[in-house]
Amino acid sequence: MDMNPIVVIGEGGHSKVIQDMIVADGCYQIAAILDDKYQEMHERNGIVYGPISAVCTMIGRNPSMKLIIAIGNNRVRAEIVRRIQVDHEKFGTLIHPSAVISPSARIGEGTVVMPNCVINAHAEIGKHVIINTGAIIEHDNRIGDYAHISPNATLTGNVAIGEGTHIGASATIIPGIKVGKWCVIGAGSTVIRDIPDFKKAVGCPTRFLD
Ligand SMILES: CC(=O)SCCNC(=O)CCNC(=O)[C@H](O)C(C)(C)COP(=O)(O)OP(=O)(O)OC[C@H]1O[C@@H](n2cnc3c(N)ncnc32)[C@H](O)[C@@H]1OP(=O)(O)O
């Protein structure tokens, strides 16, 4: 079976996991790994390496080329999307085969769903989101673009997470809570009240840090 080529943007720790997922998923073949630590394009073992600006060259080589931004920092992912200016449908969606996803859930372009996640009925996940290893996204959640739900976090029913928000590892959010945009919720925290935009909150239950 022919696999669609995909360009992986970023070559840090998160990218290592994404590259493993691409192999496990079997839908894509890595055509290029682009990172600004490279100044020029070069090829090694059939994979092109180069700066992020090489993305247009790669798209030009093959109209079915997909892209994925494999960078854990939410603001950096958003900045790269703004910078490279390509249509959203050029971004792939990566779902590890061990993830359990309701047929009624919706998942945006550029989003990655890592091993052992569960995404339940009518959840809506935005674009360029990271649903990290073992996270649970319960029914009717709404998760904004560029959010990151860290490993083992539990978002119970009807939770809303704003654009760019980072939910730390093993955090729990009780039903119906809204967390604003560009917030950070500490690892292991329990959120029992709504969190306004741009807040950092930690603890059980959470308190604001700023
Ligand atoms: C595969 C992967 O690796 S995915 C990545 C997953 N990453 C995470 O889950 C990391 C989440 N990050 C955290 O939990 C961080 O501690 C943050 C972002 C919430 C806070 O970081 P900072 O702003 O540097 O806070 P700092 O370490 O200075 O601590 C400030 C206060 O908050 C407390 N605090 C910090 N984090 C937490 C936490 N998770 N739970 C409870 N209290 C916390 C500290 O004890 C300190 O309290 P004090 O002022 O009473 O002494």
mmCIF file of C-alpha atoms and ligand atoms in Angstrom:
data_model
loop_
_atom_site.group_PDB
_atom_site.id
_atom_site.type_symbol
_atom_site.label_atom_id
_atom_site.label_comp_id
_atom_site.label_asym_id
_atom_site.label_seq_id
_atom_site.Cartn_x
_atom_site.Cartn_y
_atom_site.Cartn_z
ATOM 1 C CA MET A 1 0.000 0.000 0.000
ATOM 2 C CA ASP A 2 1.329 3.475 -0.899
ATOM 3 C CA MET A 3 1.672 5.700 2.142
ATOM 4 C CA ASN A 4 1.124 9.439 1.946
ATOM 5 C CA PRO A 5 4.272 11.474 2.512
ATOM 6 C CA ILE A 6 4.362 13.730 5.563
ATOM 7 C CA VAL A 7 6.681 16.534 6.654
ATOM 8 C CA VAL A 8 7.442 16.614 10.382
ATOM 9 C CA ILE A 9 8.148 20.138 11.643
ATOM 10 C CA GLY A 10 10.359 20.168 14.750
ATOM 11 C CA GLU A 11 12.950 17.666 15.902
ATOM 12 C CA GLY A 12 12.871 17.799 19.718
ATOM 13 C CA GLY A 13 11.543 15.334 22.304
ATOM 14 C CA HIS A 14 7.880 15.603 21.261
ATOM 15 C CA SER A 15 8.914 14.996 17.650
ATOM 16 C CA LYS A 16 10.532 11.670 18.620
ATOM 17 C CA VAL A 17 7.150 10.427 19.863
ATOM 18 C CA ILE A 18 5.384 11.770 16.774
ATOM 19 C CA GLN A 19 7.867 9.978 14.509
ATOM 20 C CA ASP A 20 7.187 6.698 16.357
ATOM 21 C CA MET A 21 3.454 7.307 15.943
ATOM 22 C CA ILE A 22 3.801 7.840 12.204
ATOM 23 C CA VAL A 23 5.496 4.458 11.928
ATOM 24 C CA ALA A 24 2.886 2.774 14.198
ATOM 25 C CA ASP A 25 -0.054 4.345 12.367
ATOM 26 C CA GLY A 26 1.201 3.172 8.981
ATOM 27 C CA CYS A 27 -0.788 5.855 7.071
ATOM 28 C CA TYR A 28 2.147 8.141 6.389
ATOM 29 C CA GLN A 29 5.778 7.930 5.445
ATOM 30 C CA ILE A 30 8.162 10.612 6.741
ATOM 31 C CA ALA A 31 9.403 12.598 3.732
ATOM 32 C CA ALA A 32 11.158 15.382 5.643
ATOM 33 C CA ILE A 33 12.052 16.582 9.110
ATOM 34 C CA LEU A 34 12.335 20.359 9.214
ATOM 35 C CA ASP A 35 13.859 22.302 12.090
ATOM 36 C CA ASP A 36 15.586 25.663 12.218
ATOM 37 C CA LYS A 37 18.676 23.997 13.686
ATOM 38 C CA TYR A 38 19.342 23.066 10.039
ATOM 39 C CA GLN A 39 20.466 25.850 7.725
ATOM 40 C CA GLU A 40 20.298 23.985 4.423
ATOM 41 C CA MET A 41 18.340 21.120 2.925
ATOM 42 C CA HIS A 42 20.091 17.776 2.717
ATOM 43 C CA GLU A 43 19.012 14.168 2.426
ATOM 44 C CA ARG A 44 19.875 11.193 4.637
ATOM 45 C CA ASN A 45 18.427 7.672 4.317
ATOM 46 C CA GLY A 46 15.647 8.911 2.046
ATOM 47 C CA ILE A 47 14.511 11.683 4.450
ATOM 48 C CA VAL A 48 15.052 15.377 3.711
ATOM 49 C CA TYR A 49 16.350 17.513 6.586
ATOM 50 C CA GLY A 50 16.273 21.300 6.427
ATOM 51 C CA PRO A 51 14.990 24.567 7.907
ATOM 52 C CA ILE A 52 11.262 25.161 8.405
ATOM 53 C CA SER A 53 11.320 27.565 5.434
ATOM 54 C CA ALA A 54 11.791 24.486 3.195
ATOM 55 C CA VAL A 55 8.140 23.552 3.763
ATOM 56 C CA CYS A 56 6.944 25.105 0.476
ATOM 57 C CA THR A 57 9.639 23.255 -1.483
ATOM 58 C CA MET A 58 8.465 19.978 0.072
ATOM 59 C CA ILE A 59 4.789 20.698 -0.688
ATOM 60 C CA GLY A 60 5.780 21.539 -4.275
ATOM 61 C CA ARG A 61 7.404 18.113 -4.696
ATOM 62 C CA ASN A 62 4.207 16.172 -4.090
ATOM 63 C CA PRO A 63 0.608 17.493 -4.030
ATOM 64 C CA SER A 64 -0.435 14.831 -1.500
ATOM 65 C CA MET A 65 2.256 15.943 0.973
ATOM 66 C CA LYS A 66 0.895 16.451 4.509
ATOM 67 C CA LEU A 67 2.434 18.405 7.381
ATOM 68 C CA ILE A 68 2.473 17.952 11.136
ATOM 69 C CA ILE A 69 3.935 20.385 13.674
ATOM 70 C CA ALA A 70 5.709 18.185 16.219
ATOM 71 C CA ILE A 71 6.592 20.886 18.758
ATOM 72 C CA GLY A 72 5.258 20.717 22.317
ATOM 73 C CA ASN A 73 5.197 24.476 23.011
ATOM 74 C CA ASN A 74 1.674 25.740 22.220
ATOM 75 C CA ARG A 75 2.724 29.284 21.316
ATOM 76 C CA VAL A 76 5.443 28.021 18.995
ATOM 77 C CA ARG A 77 2.972 25.758 17.151
ATOM 78 C CA ALA A 78 0.619 28.728 16.712
ATOM 79 C CA GLU A 79 3.482 30.941 15.531
ATOM 80 C CA ILE A 80 4.621 28.381 12.947
ATOM 81 C CA VAL A 81 1.090 28.042 11.540
ATOM 82 C CA ARG A 82 0.996 31.837 11.128
ATOM 83 C CA ARG A 83 4.486 31.887 9.634
ATOM 84 C CA ILE A 84 4.198 29.157 7.003
ATOM 85 C CA GLN A 85 0.739 30.218 5.717
ATOM 86 C CA VAL A 86 -0.441 26.934 4.205
ATOM 87 C CA ASP A 87 -4.041 25.744 3.882
ATOM 88 C CA HIS A 88 -5.339 23.875 6.929
ATOM 89 C CA GLU A 89 -6.150 20.810 4.873
ATOM 90 C CA LYS A 90 -2.423 20.338 4.225
ATOM 91 C CA PHE A 91 -2.009 19.361 7.887
ATOM 92 C CA GLY A 92 -2.410 15.698 8.789
ATOM 93 C CA THR A 93 -4.180 14.373 11.878
ATOM 94 C CA LEU A 94 -2.280 11.640 13.706
ATOM 95 C CA ILE A 95 -4.092 9.121 15.860
ATOM 96 C CA HIS A 96 -2.221 6.285 17.531
ATOM 97 C CA PRO A 97 -3.860 2.911 16.823
ATOM 98 C CA SER A 98 -4.258 2.260 20.589
ATOM 99 C CA ALA A 99 -6.421 5.387 21.096
ATOM 100 C CA VAL A 100 -10.166 4.817 21.541
ATOM 101 C CA ILE A 101 -12.174 7.506 19.797
ATOM 102 C CA SER A 102 -15.947 7.829 19.597
ATOM 103 C CA PRO A 103 -17.305 7.946 16.037
ATOM 104 C CA SER A 104 -19.143 11.147 17.041
ATOM 105 C CA ALA A 105 -15.979 12.942 18.217
ATOM 106 C CA ARG A 106 -14.503 15.578 15.889
ATOM 107 C CA ILE A 107 -10.760 16.171 15.621
ATOM 108 C CA GLY A 108 -9.168 19.091 13.767
ATOM 109 C CA GLU A 109 -6.272 19.154 11.319
ATOM 110 C CA GLY A 110 -2.766 19.084 12.736
ATOM 111 C CA THR A 111 -3.931 17.459 15.978
ATOM 112 C CA VAL A 112 -2.161 14.436 17.457
ATOM 113 C CA VAL A 113 -3.798 11.823 19.680
ATOM 114 C CA MET A 114 -1.137 9.777 21.422
ATOM 115 C CA PRO A 115 -1.124 6.177 22.670
ATOM 116 C CA ASN A 116 -3.878 4.966 25.016
ATOM 117 C CA CYS A 117 -6.004 8.127 24.931
ATOM 118 C CA VAL A 118 -9.793 7.934 25.141
ATOM 119 C CA ILE A 119 -11.951 10.554 23.408
ATOM 120 C CA ASN A 120 -15.616 10.042 24.116
ATOM 121 C CA ALA A 121 -18.895 10.924 22.425
ATOM 122 C CA HIS A 122 -19.411 14.358 20.845
ATOM 123 C CA ALA A 123 -16.060 15.703 21.999
ATOM 124 C CA GLU A 124 -14.781 18.463 19.694
ATOM 125 C CA ILE A 125 -11.023 18.878 19.484
ATOM 126 C CA GLY A 126 -9.567 21.864 17.625
ATOM 127 C CA LYS A 127 -6.585 22.198 15.306
ATOM 128 C CA HIS A 128 -2.933 21.570 16.260
ATOM 129 C CA VAL A 129 -3.938 20.180 19.657
ATOM 130 C CA ILE A 130 -1.845 17.613 21.532
ATOM 131 C CA ILE A 131 -3.827 14.931 23.338
ATOM 132 C CA ASN A 132 -0.891 13.344 25.096
ATOM 133 C CA THR A 133 -0.333 9.765 26.239
ATOM 134 C CA GLY A 134 -3.205 8.244 28.197
ATOM 135 C CA ALA A 135 -5.301 11.430 28.474
ATOM 136 C CA ILE A 136 -9.059 11.009 28.893
ATOM 137 C CA ILE A 137 -11.350 13.449 27.112
ATOM 138 C CA GLU A 138 -14.896 12.725 28.183
ATOM 139 C CA HIS A 139 -18.175 13.306 26.349
ATOM 140 C CA ASP A 140 -19.079 16.771 25.031
ATOM 141 C CA ASN A 141 -15.678 18.349 25.749
ATOM 142 C CA ARG A 142 -14.638 21.299 23.604
ATOM 143 C CA ILE A 143 -10.916 21.830 23.263
ATOM 144 C CA GLY A 144 -9.580 24.931 21.505
ATOM 145 C CA ASP A 145 -6.845 25.119 18.864
ATOM 146 C CA TYR A 146 -3.208 24.739 20.047
ATOM 147 C CA ALA A 147 -4.174 23.320 23.457
ATOM 148 C CA HIS A 148 -2.065 20.576 25.056
ATOM 149 C CA ILE A 149 -3.690 17.992 27.321
ATOM 150 C CA SER A 150 -0.723 16.312 29.038
ATOM 151 C CA PRO A 151 -0.249 12.629 29.814
ATOM 152 C CA ASN A 152 -2.856 11.024 32.061
ATOM 153 C CA ALA A 153 -4.970 14.196 32.448
ATOM 154 C CA THR A 154 -8.687 13.581 32.932
ATOM 155 C CA LEU A 155 -11.215 15.992 31.474
ATOM 156 C CA THR A 156 -14.615 14.828 32.717
ATOM 157 C CA GLY A 157 -17.909 15.513 30.889
ATOM 158 C CA ASN A 158 -18.776 18.881 29.314
ATOM 159 C CA VAL A 159 -15.419 20.531 30.003
ATOM 160 C CA ALA A 160 -14.303 23.435 27.764
ATOM 161 C CA ILE A 161 -10.631 24.271 27.286
ATOM 162 C CA GLY A 162 -9.634 27.519 25.561
ATOM 163 C CA GLU A 163 -7.151 28.068 22.754
ATOM 164 C CA GLY A 164 -3.505 27.465 23.650
ATOM 165 C CA THR A 165 -4.160 26.208 27.176
ATOM 166 C CA HIS A 166 -1.818 23.643 28.712
ATOM 167 C CA ILE A 167 -3.342 21.115 31.101
ATOM 168 C CA GLY A 168 -0.499 19.539 33.121
ATOM 169 C CA ALA A 169 0.117 15.829 33.536
ATOM 170 C CA SER A 170 -2.474 13.957 35.655
ATOM 171 C CA ALA A 171 -4.606 17.076 36.233
ATOM 172 C CA THR A 172 -8.334 16.453 36.744
ATOM 173 C CA ILE A 173 -11.115 18.812 35.704
ATOM 174 C CA ILE A 174 -14.574 18.200 37.128
ATOM 175 C CA PRO A 175 -17.690 18.255 34.886
ATOM 176 C CA GLY A 176 -18.912 21.425 33.199
ATOM 177 C CA ILE A 177 -15.815 23.548 33.978
ATOM 178 C CA LYS A 178 -14.523 26.174 31.525
ATOM 179 C CA VAL A 179 -10.791 26.859 31.428
ATOM 180 C CA GLY A 180 -9.987 30.017 29.445
ATOM 181 C CA LYS A 181 -7.459 30.538 26.669
ATOM 182 C CA TRP A 182 -3.665 30.420 27.124
ATOM 183 C CA CYS A 183 -3.924 29.153 30.711
ATOM 184 C CA VAL A 184 -1.578 26.700 32.444
ATOM 185 C CA ILE A 185 -2.953 24.147 34.897
ATOM 186 C CA GLY A 186 -0.245 22.527 37.046
ATOM 187 C CA ALA A 187 0.557 18.831 36.980
ATOM 188 C CA GLY A 188 -1.662 16.855 39.362
ATOM 189 C CA SER A 189 -4.045 19.780 39.984
ATOM 190 C CA THR A 190 -7.810 19.473 40.443
ATOM 191 C CA VAL A 191 -9.908 22.183 38.808
ATOM 192 C CA ILE A 192 -13.312 22.655 40.474
ATOM 193 C CA ARG A 193 -14.116 26.240 39.353
ATOM 194 C CA ASP A 194 -13.929 28.055 36.020
ATOM 195 C CA ILE A 195 -10.518 29.540 35.193
ATOM 196 C CA PRO A 196 -10.353 32.914 33.369
ATOM 197 C CA ASP A 197 -8.145 33.479 30.306
ATOM 198 C CA PHE A 198 -4.333 33.684 30.716
ATOM 199 C CA LYS A 199 -4.268 32.295 34.295
ATOM 200 C CA LYS A 200 -1.790 29.845 35.808
ATOM 201 C CA ALA A 201 -3.419 27.663 38.447
ATOM 202 C CA VAL A 202 -2.065 24.833 40.610
ATOM 203 C CA GLY A 203 -3.073 22.533 43.452
ATOM 204 C CA CYS A 204 -6.078 20.562 44.692
ATOM 205 C CA PRO A 205 -8.301 22.475 44.407
ATOM 206 C CA THR A 206 -6.455 25.000 42.254
ATOM 207 C CA ARG A 207 -5.210 28.413 43.400
ATOM 208 C CA PHE A 208 -3.952 31.110 41.029
ATOM 209 C CA LEU A 209 -0.229 31.758 40.754
ATOM 210 C CA ASP A 210 -0.533 35.141 38.999
HETATM 211 C C1 LIG B 1 5.449 14.165 27.689
HETATM 212 C C2 LIG B 1 5.536 15.442 28.503
HETATM 213 O O1 LIG B 1 6.490 15.701 29.188
HETATM 214 S S1 LIG B 1 4.198 16.491 28.407
HETATM 215 C C3 LIG B 1 4.551 17.841 29.505
HETATM 216 C C4 LIG B 1 3.720 17.793 30.750
HETATM 217 N N1 LIG B 1 4.151 18.901 31.602
HETATM 218 C C5 LIG B 1 3.584 19.170 32.773
HETATM 219 O O2 LIG B 1 2.662 18.508 33.200
HETATM 220 C C6 LIG B 1 4.183 20.337 33.504
HETATM 221 C C7 LIG B 1 3.130 21.196 34.187
HETATM 222 N N2 LIG B 1 3.803 22.295 34.869
HETATM 223 C C8 LIG B 1 3.721 22.526 36.204
HETATM 224 O O3 LIG B 1 3.035 21.812 36.956
HETATM 225 C C9 LIG B 1 4.523 23.732 36.709
HETATM 226 O O4 LIG B 1 4.882 23.478 38.062
HETATM 227 C C10 LIG B 1 3.714 25.074 36.584
HETATM 228 C C11 LIG B 1 3.804 25.508 35.111
HETATM 229 C C12 LIG B 1 2.278 24.916 36.975
HETATM 230 C C13 LIG B 1 4.296 26.147 37.488
HETATM 231 O O5 LIG B 1 5.596 26.418 37.134
HETATM 232 P P1 LIG B 1 6.286 27.778 37.700
HETATM 233 O O6 LIG B 1 5.522 28.982 37.219
HETATM 234 O O7 LIG B 1 7.727 27.672 37.350
HETATM 235 O O8 LIG B 1 6.021 27.726 39.268
HETATM 236 P P2 LIG B 1 7.052 27.450 40.456
HETATM 237 O O9 LIG B 1 7.752 26.149 40.265
HETATM 238 O O10 LIG B 1 7.875 28.704 40.645
HETATM 239 O O11 LIG B 1 6.096 27.283 41.695
HETATM 240 C C14 LIG B 1 5.293 28.381 42.169
HETATM 241 C C15 LIG B 1 4.427 27.852 43.299
HETATM 242 O O12 LIG B 1 3.468 26.926 42.767
HETATM 243 C C16 LIG B 1 3.601 25.637 43.380
HETATM 244 N N3 LIG B 1 3.399 24.642 42.319
HETATM 245 C C17 LIG B 1 4.026 24.593 41.102
HETATM 246 N N4 LIG B 1 3.543 23.578 40.370
HETATM 247 C C18 LIG B 1 2.603 22.982 41.131
HETATM 248 C C19 LIG B 1 1.749 21.873 40.894
HETATM 249 N N5 LIG B 1 1.775 21.213 39.743
HETATM 250 N N6 LIG B 1 0.885 21.523 41.881
HETATM 251 C C20 LIG B 1 0.851 22.213 43.069
HETATM 252 N N7 LIG B 1 1.641 23.291 43.338
HETATM 253 C C21 LIG B 1 2.506 23.651 42.376
HETATM 254 C C22 LIG B 1 5.021 25.617 43.950
HETATM 255 O O13 LIG B 1 5.112 24.722 45.035
HETATM 256 C C23 LIG B 1 5.190 27.056 44.367
HETATM 257 O O14 LIG B 1 4.476 27.243 45.562
HETATM 258 P P3 LIG B 1 4.956 28.336 46.681
HETATM 259 O O15 LIG B 1 4.995 29.670 45.962
HETATM 260 O O16 LIG B 1 3.915 28.249 47.724
HETATM 261 O O17 LIG B 1 6.317 27.894 47.090
#
